[in-house]
Amino acid sequence: MFFDIRTIVGGLLGCYAIVLVVTGLVHDTAAEQAKTGGVNVNLWAGLGMGVVAVAFVAWALLRPVQVPPEARPADTDEERDSA
């Protein structure tokens, strides 16, 4: 499950989301708000990424990859005769 692409993408998005949320909470200056029209873009982008990260990890947990069992070749007459 750890090497499932959904888990990897969810983990990376989660890490970036944490960084953006912390940046949005700590480094929200008047100059930053002037650039974005008064919207804290880092905070909102981080929250959005966090939601997507949780969705990816939930998807990986709720619908795990099913590995089909190995198909064995049918018994041949030669195998039965030698046994």
PDB file of N, CA, C and O in Angstrom:
ATOM      1  N   MET A   1       0.807  -1.189   0.000  1.00  0.00           N
ATOM      2  CA  MET A   1       0.000   0.000   0.000  1.00  0.00           C
ATOM      3  C   MET A   1       0.860   1.267   0.000  1.00  0.00           C
ATOM      4  O   MET A   1       0.464   2.279  -0.533  1.00  0.00           O
ATOM      5  N   PHE A   2       2.052   1.200   0.582  1.00  0.00           N
ATOM      6  CA  PHE A   2       2.885   2.390   0.675  1.00  0.00           C
ATOM      7  C   PHE A   2       3.431   2.817  -0.680  1.00  0.00           C
ATOM      8  O   PHE A   2       3.771   3.973  -0.866  1.00  0.00           O
ATOM      9  N   PHE A   3       3.522   1.897  -1.626  1.00  0.00           N
ATOM     10  CA  PHE A   3       4.043   2.239  -2.938  1.00  0.00           C
ATOM     11  C   PHE A   3       2.930   2.486  -3.946  1.00  0.00           C
ATOM     12  O   PHE A   3       3.193   2.638  -5.126  1.00  0.00           O
ATOM     13  N   ASP A   4       1.700   2.554  -3.473  1.00  0.00           N
ATOM     14  CA  ASP A   4       0.579   2.904  -4.333  1.00  0.00           C
ATOM     15  C   ASP A   4       0.701   4.387  -4.683  1.00  0.00           C
ATOM     16  O   ASP A   4       0.971   5.221  -3.816  1.00  0.00           O
ATOM     17  N   ILE A   5       0.493   4.723  -5.945  1.00  0.00           N
ATOM     18  CA  ILE A   5       0.682   6.103  -6.388  1.00  0.00           C
ATOM     19  C   ILE A   5      -0.270   7.056  -5.673  1.00  0.00           C
ATOM     20  O   ILE A   5       0.072   8.212  -5.420  1.00  0.00           O
ATOM     21  N   ARG A   6      -1.446   6.580  -5.287  1.00  0.00           N
ATOM     22  CA  ARG A   6      -2.398   7.446  -4.589  1.00  0.00           C
ATOM     23  C   ARG A   6      -1.872   7.840  -3.218  1.00  0.00           C
ATOM     24  O   ARG A   6      -2.063   8.985  -2.770  1.00  0.00           O
ATOM     25  N   THR A   7      -1.199   6.940  -2.540  1.00  0.00           N
ATOM     26  CA  THR A   7      -0.634   7.241  -1.229  1.00  0.00           C
ATOM     27  C   THR A   7       0.513   8.234  -1.360  1.00  0.00           C
ATOM     28  O   THR A   7       0.638   9.165  -0.552  1.00  0.00           O
ATOM     29  N   ILE A   8       1.340   8.056  -2.376  1.00  0.00           N
ATOM     30  CA  ILE A   8       2.474   8.960  -2.591  1.00  0.00           C
ATOM     31  C   ILE A   8       1.979  10.358  -2.934  1.00  0.00           C
ATOM     32  O   ILE A   8       2.454  11.354  -2.369  1.00  0.00           O
ATOM     33  N   VAL A   9       1.027  10.464  -3.845  1.00  0.00           N
ATOM     34  CA  VAL A   9       0.489  11.770  -4.230  1.00  0.00           C
ATOM     35  C   VAL A   9      -0.201  12.421  -3.036  1.00  0.00           C
ATOM     36  O   VAL A   9      -0.028  13.624  -2.784  1.00  0.00           O
ATOM     37  N   GLY A  10      -0.980  11.657  -2.298  1.00  0.00           N
ATOM     38  CA  GLY A  10      -1.650  12.203  -1.119  1.00  0.00           C
ATOM     39  C   GLY A  10      -0.664  12.703  -0.074  1.00  0.00           C
ATOM     40  O   GLY A  10      -0.869  13.754   0.537  1.00  0.00           O
ATOM     41  N   GLY A  11       0.412  11.960   0.129  1.00  0.00           N
ATOM     42  CA  GLY A  11       1.430  12.377   1.095  1.00  0.00           C
ATOM     43  C   GLY A  11       2.148  13.647   0.672  1.00  0.00           C
ATOM     44  O   GLY A  11       2.378  14.558   1.488  1.00  0.00           O
ATOM     45  N   LEU A  12       2.503  13.734  -0.612  1.00  0.00           N
ATOM     46  CA  LEU A  12       3.180  14.936  -1.095  1.00  0.00           C
ATOM     47  C   LEU A  12       2.262  16.154  -1.041  1.00  0.00           C
ATOM     48  O   LEU A  12       2.677  17.236  -0.613  1.00  0.00           O
ATOM     49  N   LEU A  13       1.015  15.984  -1.470  1.00  0.00           N
ATOM     50  CA  LEU A  13       0.073  17.097  -1.385  1.00  0.00           C
ATOM     51  C   LEU A  13      -0.167  17.507   0.062  1.00  0.00           C
ATOM     52  O   LEU A  13      -0.320  18.695   0.364  1.00  0.00           O
ATOM     53  N   GLY A  14      -0.193  16.535   0.958  1.00  0.00           N
ATOM     54  CA  GLY A  14      -0.361  16.839   2.377  1.00  0.00           C
ATOM     55  C   GLY A  14       0.799  17.646   2.937  1.00  0.00           C
ATOM     56  O   GLY A  14       0.591  18.601   3.697  1.00  0.00           O
ATOM     57  N   CYS A  15       2.016  17.296   2.541  1.00  0.00           N
ATOM     58  CA  CYS A  15       3.194  18.055   2.998  1.00  0.00           C
ATOM     59  C   CYS A  15       3.154  19.489   2.475  1.00  0.00           C
ATOM     60  O   CYS A  15       3.398  20.441   3.232  1.00  0.00           O
ATOM     61  N   TYR A  16       2.851  19.654   1.193  1.00  0.00           N
ATOM     62  CA  TYR A  16       2.751  20.997   0.634  1.00  0.00           C
ATOM     63  C   TYR A  16       1.609  21.774   1.281  1.00  0.00           C
ATOM     64  O   TYR A  16       1.707  22.986   1.490  1.00  0.00           O
ATOM     65  N   ALA A  17       0.515  21.100   1.598  1.00  0.00           N
ATOM     66  CA  ALA A  17      -0.619  21.759   2.240  1.00  0.00           C
ATOM     67  C   ALA A  17      -0.227  22.295   3.610  1.00  0.00           C
ATOM     68  O   ALA A  17      -0.594  23.428   3.968  1.00  0.00           O
ATOM     69  N   ILE A  18       0.505  21.515   4.363  1.00  0.00           N
ATOM     70  CA  ILE A  18       0.944  21.959   5.693  1.00  0.00           C
ATOM     71  C   ILE A  18       1.828  23.195   5.573  1.00  0.00           C
ATOM     72  O   ILE A  18       1.665  24.172   6.313  1.00  0.00           O
ATOM     73  N   VAL A  19       2.755  23.166   4.616  1.00  0.00           N
ATOM     74  CA  VAL A  19       3.647  24.315   4.420  1.00  0.00           C
ATOM     75  C   VAL A  19       2.841  25.557   4.044  1.00  0.00           C
ATOM     76  O   VAL A  19       3.075  26.656   4.575  1.00  0.00           O
ATOM     77  N   LEU A  20       1.883  25.412   3.134  1.00  0.00           N
ATOM     78  CA  LEU A  20       1.090  26.564   2.718  1.00  0.00           C
ATOM     79  C   LEU A  20       0.199  27.099   3.830  1.00  0.00           C
ATOM     80  O   LEU A  20       0.042  28.319   3.976  1.00  0.00           O
ATOM     81  N   VAL A  21      -0.397  26.213   4.605  1.00  0.00           N
ATOM     82  CA  VAL A  21      -1.251  26.670   5.709  1.00  0.00           C
ATOM     83  C   VAL A  21      -0.424  27.419   6.746  1.00  0.00           C
ATOM     84  O   VAL A  21      -0.817  28.497   7.213  1.00  0.00           O
ATOM     85  N   VAL A  22       0.736  26.889   7.100  1.00  0.00           N
ATOM     86  CA  VAL A  22       1.599  27.572   8.069  1.00  0.00           C
ATOM     87  C   VAL A  22       2.054  28.914   7.504  1.00  0.00           C
ATOM     88  O   VAL A  22       2.041  29.936   8.205  1.00  0.00           O
ATOM     89  N   THR A  23       2.431  28.942   6.234  1.00  0.00           N
ATOM     90  CA  THR A  23       2.848  30.199   5.605  1.00  0.00           C
ATOM     91  C   THR A  23       1.691  31.189   5.582  1.00  0.00           C
ATOM     92  O   THR A  23       1.881  32.381   5.830  1.00  0.00           O
ATOM     93  N   GLY A  24       0.503  30.720   5.281  1.00  0.00           N
ATOM     94  CA  GLY A  24      -0.654  31.602   5.258  1.00  0.00           C
ATOM     95  C   GLY A  24      -0.996  32.165   6.623  1.00  0.00           C
ATOM     96  O   GLY A  24      -1.459  33.305   6.735  1.00  0.00           O
ATOM     97  N   LEU A  25      -0.783  31.386   7.668  1.00  0.00           N
ATOM     98  CA  LEU A  25      -1.095  31.853   9.013  1.00  0.00           C
ATOM     99  C   LEU A  25      -0.009  32.776   9.585  1.00  0.00           C
ATOM    100  O   LEU A  25      -0.310  33.725  10.314  1.00  0.00           O
ATOM    101  N   VAL A  26       1.242  32.509   9.248  1.00  0.00           N
ATOM    102  CA  VAL A  26       2.355  33.243   9.843  1.00  0.00           C
ATOM    103  C   VAL A  26       2.767  34.450   9.002  1.00  0.00           C
ATOM    104  O   VAL A  26       3.060  35.518   9.543  1.00  0.00           O
ATOM    105  N   HIS A  27       2.779  34.310   7.703  1.00  0.00           N
ATOM    106  CA  HIS A  27       3.350  35.345   6.834  1.00  0.00           C
ATOM    107  C   HIS A  27       2.255  35.994   5.984  1.00  0.00           C
ATOM    108  O   HIS A  27       2.307  35.997   4.763  1.00  0.00           O
ATOM    109  N   ASP A  28       1.251  36.533   6.625  1.00  0.00           N
ATOM    110  CA  ASP A  28       0.172  37.214   5.913  1.00  0.00           C
ATOM    111  C   ASP A  28       0.310  38.709   6.153  1.00  0.00           C
ATOM    112  O   ASP A  28      -0.282  39.276   7.059  1.00  0.00           O
ATOM    113  N   THR A  29       1.108  39.356   5.317  1.00  0.00           N
ATOM    114  CA  THR A  29       1.376  40.779   5.485  1.00  0.00           C
ATOM    115  C   THR A  29       0.417  41.610   4.633  1.00  0.00           C
ATOM    116  O   THR A  29      -0.289  41.085   3.770  1.00  0.00           O
ATOM    117  N   ALA A  30       0.441  42.908   4.867  1.00  0.00           N
ATOM    118  CA  ALA A  30      -0.397  43.821   4.086  1.00  0.00           C
ATOM    119  C   ALA A  30       0.048  43.839   2.625  1.00  0.00           C
ATOM    120  O   ALA A  30      -0.781  43.956   1.718  1.00  0.00           O
ATOM    121  N   ALA A  31       1.345  43.691   2.387  1.00  0.00           N
ATOM    122  CA  ALA A  31       1.850  43.664   1.011  1.00  0.00           C
ATOM    123  C   ALA A  31       1.356  42.417   0.273  1.00  0.00           C
ATOM    124  O   ALA A  31       1.007  42.485  -0.909  1.00  0.00           O
ATOM    125  N   GLU A  32       1.317  41.305   0.975  1.00  0.00           N
ATOM    126  CA  GLU A  32       0.808  40.065   0.373  1.00  0.00           C
ATOM    127  C   GLU A  32      -0.676  40.194   0.050  1.00  0.00           C
ATOM    128  O   GLU A  32      -1.136  39.753  -0.994  1.00  0.00           O
ATOM    129  N   GLN A  33      -1.439  40.777   0.953  1.00  0.00           N
ATOM    130  CA  GLN A  33      -2.868  40.955   0.725  1.00  0.00           C
ATOM    131  C   GLN A  33      -3.136  41.939  -0.404  1.00  0.00           C
ATOM    132  O   GLN A  33      -4.106  41.796  -1.144  1.00  0.00           O
ATOM    133  N   ALA A  34      -2.277  42.940  -0.554  1.00  0.00           N
ATOM    134  CA  ALA A  34      -2.449  43.900  -1.643  1.00  0.00           C
ATOM    135  C   ALA A  34      -2.252  43.229  -3.001  1.00  0.00           C
ATOM    136  O   ALA A  34      -2.920  43.576  -3.976  1.00  0.00           O
ATOM    137  N   LYS A  35      -1.350  42.255  -3.072  1.00  0.00           N
ATOM    138  CA  LYS A  35      -1.110  41.541  -4.329  1.00  0.00           C
ATOM    139  C   LYS A  35      -2.295  40.671  -4.724  1.00  0.00           C
ATOM    140  O   LYS A  35      -2.538  40.455  -5.908  1.00  0.00           O
ATOM    141  N   THR A  36      -3.018  40.163  -3.748  1.00  0.00           N
ATOM    142  CA  THR A  36      -4.082  39.189  -4.031  1.00  0.00           C
ATOM    143  C   THR A  36      -5.481  39.744  -3.844  1.00  0.00           C
ATOM    144  O   THR A  36      -6.448  38.984  -3.900  1.00  0.00           O
ATOM    145  N   GLY A  37      -5.601  41.013  -3.613  1.00  0.00           N
ATOM    146  CA  GLY A  37      -6.916  41.605  -3.446  1.00  0.00           C
ATOM    147  C   GLY A  37      -7.554  41.304  -2.100  1.00  0.00           C
ATOM    148  O   GLY A  37      -8.774  41.205  -1.988  1.00  0.00           O
ATOM    149  N   GLY A  38      -6.757  41.120  -1.075  1.00  0.00           N
ATOM    150  CA  GLY A  38      -7.271  40.899   0.269  1.00  0.00           C
ATOM    151  C   GLY A  38      -7.568  39.451   0.613  1.00  0.00           C
ATOM    152  O   GLY A  38      -8.153  39.169   1.643  1.00  0.00           O
ATOM    153  N   VAL A  39      -7.172  38.539  -0.254  1.00  0.00           N
ATOM    154  CA  VAL A  39      -7.423  37.117  -0.014  1.00  0.00           C
ATOM    155  C   VAL A  39      -6.119  36.463   0.434  1.00  0.00           C
ATOM    156  O   VAL A  39      -5.060  36.700  -0.142  1.00  0.00           O
ATOM    157  N   ASN A  40      -6.196  35.636   1.457  1.00  0.00           N
ATOM    158  CA  ASN A  40      -5.020  34.900   1.922  1.00  0.00           C
ATOM    159  C   ASN A  40      -4.886  33.634   1.065  1.00  0.00           C
ATOM    160  O   ASN A  40      -5.392  32.569   1.401  1.00  0.00           O
ATOM    161  N   VAL A  41      -4.200  33.787  -0.061  1.00  0.00           N
ATOM    162  CA  VAL A  41      -4.130  32.717  -1.057  1.00  0.00           C
ATOM    163  C   VAL A  41      -3.393  31.493  -0.519  1.00  0.00           C
ATOM    164  O   VAL A  41      -3.806  30.359  -0.784  1.00  0.00           O
ATOM    165  N   ASN A  42      -2.325  31.702   0.234  1.00  0.00           N
ATOM    166  CA  ASN A  42      -1.585  30.564   0.760  1.00  0.00           C
ATOM    167  C   ASN A  42      -2.452  29.714   1.676  1.00  0.00           C
ATOM    168  O   ASN A  42      -2.413  28.477   1.611  1.00  0.00           O
ATOM    169  N   LEU A  43      -3.236  30.365   2.501  1.00  0.00           N
ATOM    170  CA  LEU A  43      -4.105  29.626   3.414  1.00  0.00           C
ATOM    171  C   LEU A  43      -5.159  28.840   2.643  1.00  0.00           C
ATOM    172  O   LEU A  43      -5.357  27.642   2.891  1.00  0.00           O
ATOM    173  N   TRP A  44      -5.835  29.473   1.703  1.00  0.00           N
ATOM    174  CA  TRP A  44      -6.888  28.797   0.953  1.00  0.00           C
ATOM    175  C   TRP A  44      -6.345  27.702   0.045  1.00  0.00           C
ATOM    176  O   TRP A  44      -6.953  26.633  -0.086  1.00  0.00           O
ATOM    177  N   ALA A  45      -5.210  27.941  -0.568  1.00  0.00           N
ATOM    178  CA  ALA A  45      -4.607  26.891  -1.410  1.00  0.00           C
ATOM    179  C   ALA A  45      -4.160  25.710  -0.550  1.00  0.00           C
ATOM    180  O   ALA A  45      -4.315  24.548  -0.942  1.00  0.00           O
ATOM    181  N   GLY A  46      -3.616  25.992   0.628  1.00  0.00           N
ATOM    182  CA  GLY A  46      -3.209  24.926   1.537  1.00  0.00           C
ATOM    183  C   GLY A  46      -4.388  24.104   2.025  1.00  0.00           C
ATOM    184  O   GLY A  46      -4.314  22.872   2.107  1.00  0.00           O
ATOM    185  N   LEU A  47      -5.491  24.775   2.344  1.00  0.00           N
ATOM    186  CA  LEU A  47      -6.684  24.043   2.780  1.00  0.00           C
ATOM    187  C   LEU A  47      -7.248  23.194   1.641  1.00  0.00           C
ATOM    188  O   LEU A  47      -7.662  22.047   1.856  1.00  0.00           O
ATOM    189  N   GLY A  48      -7.252  23.736   0.437  1.00  0.00           N
ATOM    190  CA  GLY A  48      -7.723  22.967  -0.722  1.00  0.00           C
ATOM    191  C   GLY A  48      -6.848  21.762  -0.994  1.00  0.00           C
ATOM    192  O   GLY A  48      -7.348  20.660  -1.258  1.00  0.00           O
ATOM    193  N   MET A  49      -5.526  21.953  -0.925  1.00  0.00           N
ATOM    194  CA  MET A  49      -4.608  20.826  -1.120  1.00  0.00           C
ATOM    195  C   MET A  49      -4.774  19.788  -0.024  1.00  0.00           C
ATOM    196  O   MET A  49      -4.651  18.591  -0.279  1.00  0.00           O
ATOM    197  N   GLY A  50      -5.036  20.239   1.187  1.00  0.00           N
ATOM    198  CA  GLY A  50      -5.249  19.299   2.287  1.00  0.00           C
ATOM    199  C   GLY A  50      -6.473  18.428   2.058  1.00  0.00           C
ATOM    200  O   GLY A  50      -6.444  17.222   2.317  1.00  0.00           O
ATOM    201  N   VAL A  51      -7.534  19.030   1.546  1.00  0.00           N
ATOM    202  CA  VAL A  51      -8.744  18.263   1.251  1.00  0.00           C
ATOM    203  C   VAL A  51      -8.468  17.226   0.167  1.00  0.00           C
ATOM    204  O   VAL A  51      -8.881  16.061   0.273  1.00  0.00           O
ATOM    205  N   VAL A  52      -7.739  17.631  -0.877  1.00  0.00           N
ATOM    206  CA  VAL A  52      -7.412  16.695  -1.954  1.00  0.00           C
ATOM    207  C   VAL A  52      -6.489  15.584  -1.440  1.00  0.00           C
ATOM    208  O   VAL A  52      -6.636  14.415  -1.812  1.00  0.00           O
ATOM    209  N   ALA A  53      -5.541  15.931  -0.572  1.00  0.00           N
ATOM    210  CA  ALA A  53      -4.636  14.922  -0.006  1.00  0.00           C
ATOM    211  C   ALA A  53      -5.413  13.898   0.819  1.00  0.00           C
ATOM    212  O   ALA A  53      -5.169  12.691   0.707  1.00  0.00           O
ATOM    213  N   VAL A  54      -6.346  14.365   1.623  1.00  0.00           N
ATOM    214  CA  VAL A  54      -7.167  13.446   2.420  1.00  0.00           C
ATOM    215  C   VAL A  54      -8.005  12.558   1.499  1.00  0.00           C
ATOM    216  O   VAL A  54      -8.167  11.356   1.753  1.00  0.00           O
ATOM    217  N   ALA A  55      -8.509  13.127   0.407  1.00  0.00           N
ATOM    218  CA  ALA A  55      -9.293  12.336  -0.546  1.00  0.00           C
ATOM    219  C   ALA A  55      -8.449  11.238  -1.182  1.00  0.00           C
ATOM    220  O   ALA A  55      -8.896  10.096  -1.331  1.00  0.00           O
ATOM    221  N   PHE A  56      -7.206  11.553  -1.554  1.00  0.00           N
ATOM    222  CA  PHE A  56      -6.330  10.546  -2.160  1.00  0.00           C
ATOM    223  C   PHE A  56      -6.013   9.422  -1.178  1.00  0.00           C
ATOM    224  O   PHE A  56      -6.051   8.247  -1.538  1.00  0.00           O
ATOM    225  N   VAL A  57      -5.688   9.777   0.055  1.00  0.00           N
ATOM    226  CA  VAL A  57      -5.351   8.752   1.044  1.00  0.00           C
ATOM    227  C   VAL A  57      -6.586   7.917   1.390  1.00  0.00           C
ATOM    228  O   VAL A  57      -6.500   6.688   1.523  1.00  0.00           O
ATOM    229  N   ALA A  58      -7.748   8.562   1.496  1.00  0.00           N
ATOM    230  CA  ALA A  58      -8.981   7.812   1.763  1.00  0.00           C
ATOM    231  C   ALA A  58      -9.298   6.869   0.616  1.00  0.00           C
ATOM    232  O   ALA A  58      -9.723   5.725   0.833  1.00  0.00           O
ATOM    233  N   TRP A  59      -9.083   7.326  -0.605  1.00  0.00           N
ATOM    234  CA  TRP A  59      -9.304   6.486  -1.780  1.00  0.00           C
ATOM    235  C   TRP A  59      -8.398   5.260  -1.732  1.00  0.00           C
ATOM    236  O   TRP A  59      -8.819   4.138  -2.009  1.00  0.00           O
ATOM    237  N   ALA A  60      -7.138   5.450  -1.368  1.00  0.00           N
ATOM    238  CA  ALA A  60      -6.197   4.329  -1.293  1.00  0.00           C
ATOM    239  C   ALA A  60      -6.582   3.360  -0.174  1.00  0.00           C
ATOM    240  O   ALA A  60      -6.407   2.144  -0.314  1.00  0.00           O
ATOM    241  N   LEU A  61      -7.116   3.878   0.927  1.00  0.00           N
ATOM    242  CA  LEU A  61      -7.485   3.004   2.043  1.00  0.00           C
ATOM    243  C   LEU A  61      -8.800   2.271   1.779  1.00  0.00           C
ATOM    244  O   LEU A  61      -8.947   1.097   2.144  1.00  0.00           O
ATOM    245  N   LEU A  62      -9.757   2.967   1.173  1.00  0.00           N
ATOM    246  CA  LEU A  62     -11.069   2.362   0.958  1.00  0.00           C
ATOM    247  C   LEU A  62     -11.103   1.426  -0.245  1.00  0.00           C
ATOM    248  O   LEU A  62     -11.913   0.500  -0.274  1.00  0.00           O
ATOM    249  N   ARG A  63     -10.275   1.660  -1.228  1.00  0.00           N
ATOM    250  CA  ARG A  63     -10.235   0.823  -2.428  1.00  0.00           C
ATOM    251  C   ARG A  63      -8.795   0.359  -2.685  1.00  0.00           C
ATOM    252  O   ARG A  63      -8.136   0.835  -3.602  1.00  0.00           O
ATOM    253  N   PRO A  64      -8.279  -0.559  -1.864  1.00  0.00           N
ATOM    254  CA  PRO A  64      -6.896  -1.000  -2.048  1.00  0.00           C
ATOM    255  C   PRO A  64      -6.731  -1.766  -3.357  1.00  0.00           C
ATOM    256  O   PRO A  64      -7.688  -2.283  -3.925  1.00  0.00           O
ATOM    257  N   VAL A  65      -5.504  -1.816  -3.804  1.00  0.00           N
ATOM    258  CA  VAL A  65      -5.196  -2.531  -5.037  1.00  0.00           C
ATOM    259  C   VAL A  65      -5.357  -4.027  -4.783  1.00  0.00           C
ATOM    260  O   VAL A  65      -4.824  -4.573  -3.811  1.00  0.00           O
ATOM    261  N   GLN A  66      -6.103  -4.679  -5.644  1.00  0.00           N
ATOM    262  CA  GLN A  66      -6.319  -6.122  -5.524  1.00  0.00           C
ATOM    263  C   GLN A  66      -5.376  -6.839  -6.481  1.00  0.00           C
ATOM    264  O   GLN A  66      -5.449  -6.647  -7.693  1.00  0.00           O
ATOM    265  N   VAL A  67      -4.504  -7.634  -5.939  1.00  0.00           N
ATOM    266  CA  VAL A  67      -3.575  -8.407  -6.753  1.00  0.00           C
ATOM    267  C   VAL A  67      -4.220  -9.756  -7.038  1.00  0.00           C
ATOM    268  O   VAL A  67      -4.565 -10.485  -6.106  1.00  0.00           O
ATOM    269  N   PRO A  68      -4.411 -10.080  -8.317  1.00  0.00           N
ATOM    270  CA  PRO A  68      -5.056 -11.367  -8.616  1.00  0.00           C
ATOM    271  C   PRO A  68      -4.147 -12.530  -8.224  1.00  0.00           C
ATOM    272  O   PRO A  68      -2.912 -12.418  -8.293  1.00  0.00           O
ATOM    273  N   PRO A  69      -4.726 -13.632  -7.788  1.00  0.00           N
ATOM    274  CA  PRO A  69      -3.884 -14.786  -7.436  1.00  0.00           C
ATOM    275  C   PRO A  69      -3.189 -15.319  -8.679  1.00  0.00           C
ATOM    276  O   PRO A  69      -3.676 -15.173  -9.799  1.00  0.00           O
ATOM    277  N   GLU A  70      -2.039 -15.929  -8.446  1.00  0.00           N
ATOM    278  CA  GLU A  70      -1.282 -16.474  -9.571  1.00  0.00           C
ATOM    279  C   GLU A  70      -2.051 -17.634 -10.192  1.00  0.00           C
ATOM    280  O   GLU A  70      -2.529 -18.526  -9.498  1.00  0.00           O
ATOM    281  N   ALA A  71      -2.129 -17.610 -11.488  1.00  0.00           N
ATOM    282  CA  ALA A  71      -2.804 -18.697 -12.189  1.00  0.00           C
ATOM    283  C   ALA A  71      -1.806 -19.840 -12.366  1.00  0.00           C
ATOM    284  O   ALA A  71      -0.694 -19.654 -12.825  1.00  0.00           O
ATOM    285  N   ARG A  72      -2.241 -21.016 -11.946  1.00  0.00           N
ATOM    286  CA  ARG A  72      -1.382 -22.201 -12.120  1.00  0.00           C
ATOM    287  C   ARG A  72      -1.768 -22.890 -13.411  1.00  0.00           C
ATOM    288  O   ARG A  72      -2.952 -22.994 -13.740  1.00  0.00           O
ATOM    289  N   PRO A  73      -0.773 -23.373 -14.132  1.00  0.00           N
ATOM    290  CA  PRO A  73      -1.118 -24.092 -15.364  1.00  0.00           C
ATOM    291  C   PRO A  73      -1.867 -25.385 -15.032  1.00  0.00           C
ATOM    292  O   PRO A  73      -1.674 -25.984 -13.975  1.00  0.00           O
ATOM    293  N   ALA A  74      -2.728 -25.759 -15.919  1.00  0.00           N
ATOM    294  CA  ALA A  74      -3.497 -26.991 -15.708  1.00  0.00           C
ATOM    295  C   ALA A  74      -2.557 -28.198 -15.700  1.00  0.00           C
ATOM    296  O   ALA A  74      -1.517 -28.207 -16.348  1.00  0.00           O
ATOM    297  N   ASP A  75      -2.942 -29.210 -14.905  1.00  0.00           N
ATOM    298  CA  ASP A  75      -2.133 -30.433 -14.862  1.00  0.00           C
ATOM    299  C   ASP A  75      -2.106 -31.069 -16.247  1.00  0.00           C
ATOM    300  O   ASP A  75      -3.119 -31.189 -16.927  1.00  0.00           O
ATOM    301  N   THR A  76      -0.925 -31.474 -16.636  1.00  0.00           N
ATOM    302  CA  THR A  76      -0.786 -32.158 -17.916  1.00  0.00           C
ATOM    303  C   THR A  76      -0.678 -33.653 -17.671  1.00  0.00           C
ATOM    304  O   THR A  76      -0.452 -34.113 -16.558  1.00  0.00           O
ATOM    305  N   ASP A  77      -0.853 -34.420 -18.703  1.00  0.00           N
ATOM    306  CA  ASP A  77      -0.779 -35.872 -18.592  1.00  0.00           C
ATOM    307  C   ASP A  77       0.619 -36.316 -18.164  1.00  0.00           C
ATOM    308  O   ASP A  77       0.771 -37.297 -17.438  1.00  0.00           O
ATOM    309  N   GLU A  78       1.647 -35.619 -18.604  1.00  0.00           N
ATOM    310  CA  GLU A  78       3.018 -35.986 -18.260  1.00  0.00           C
ATOM    311  C   GLU A  78       3.251 -35.854 -16.750  1.00  0.00           C
ATOM    312  O   GLU A  78       3.919 -36.695 -16.150  1.00  0.00           O
ATOM    313  N   GLU A  79       2.725 -34.821 -16.133  1.00  0.00           N
ATOM    314  CA  GLU A  79       2.903 -34.641 -14.702  1.00  0.00           C
ATOM    315  C   GLU A  79       2.191 -35.724 -13.906  1.00  0.00           C
ATOM    316  O   GLU A  79       2.678 -36.213 -12.906  1.00  0.00           O
ATOM    317  N   ARG A  80       1.021 -36.140 -14.375  1.00  0.00           N
ATOM    318  CA  ARG A  80       0.275 -37.185 -13.668  1.00  0.00           C
ATOM    319  C   ARG A  80       0.980 -38.530 -13.795  1.00  0.00           C
ATOM    320  O   ARG A  80       0.971 -39.323 -12.883  1.00  0.00           O
ATOM    321  N   ASP A  81       1.570 -38.782 -14.960  1.00  0.00           N
ATOM    322  CA  ASP A  81       2.261 -40.061 -15.174  1.00  0.00           C
ATOM    323  C   ASP A  81       3.516 -40.170 -14.343  1.00  0.00           C
ATOM    324  O   ASP A  81       3.867 -41.246 -13.851  1.00  0.00           O
ATOM    325  N   SER A  82       4.228 -39.069 -14.139  1.00  0.00           N
ATOM    326  CA  SER A  82       5.487 -39.120 -13.394  1.00  0.00           C
ATOM    327  C   SER A  82       5.248 -39.182 -11.892  1.00  0.00           C
ATOM    328  O   SER A  82       6.129 -39.567 -11.150  1.00  0.00           O
ATOM    329  N   ALA A  83       4.104 -38.818 -11.411  1.00  0.00           N
ATOM    330  CA  ALA A  83       3.834 -38.801  -9.974  1.00  0.00           C
ATOM    331  C   ALA A  83       3.444 -40.146  -9.432  1.00  0.00           C
ATOM    332  O   ALA A  83       3.281 -41.149  -9.862  1.00  0.00           O
TER     333      ALA A  83
END
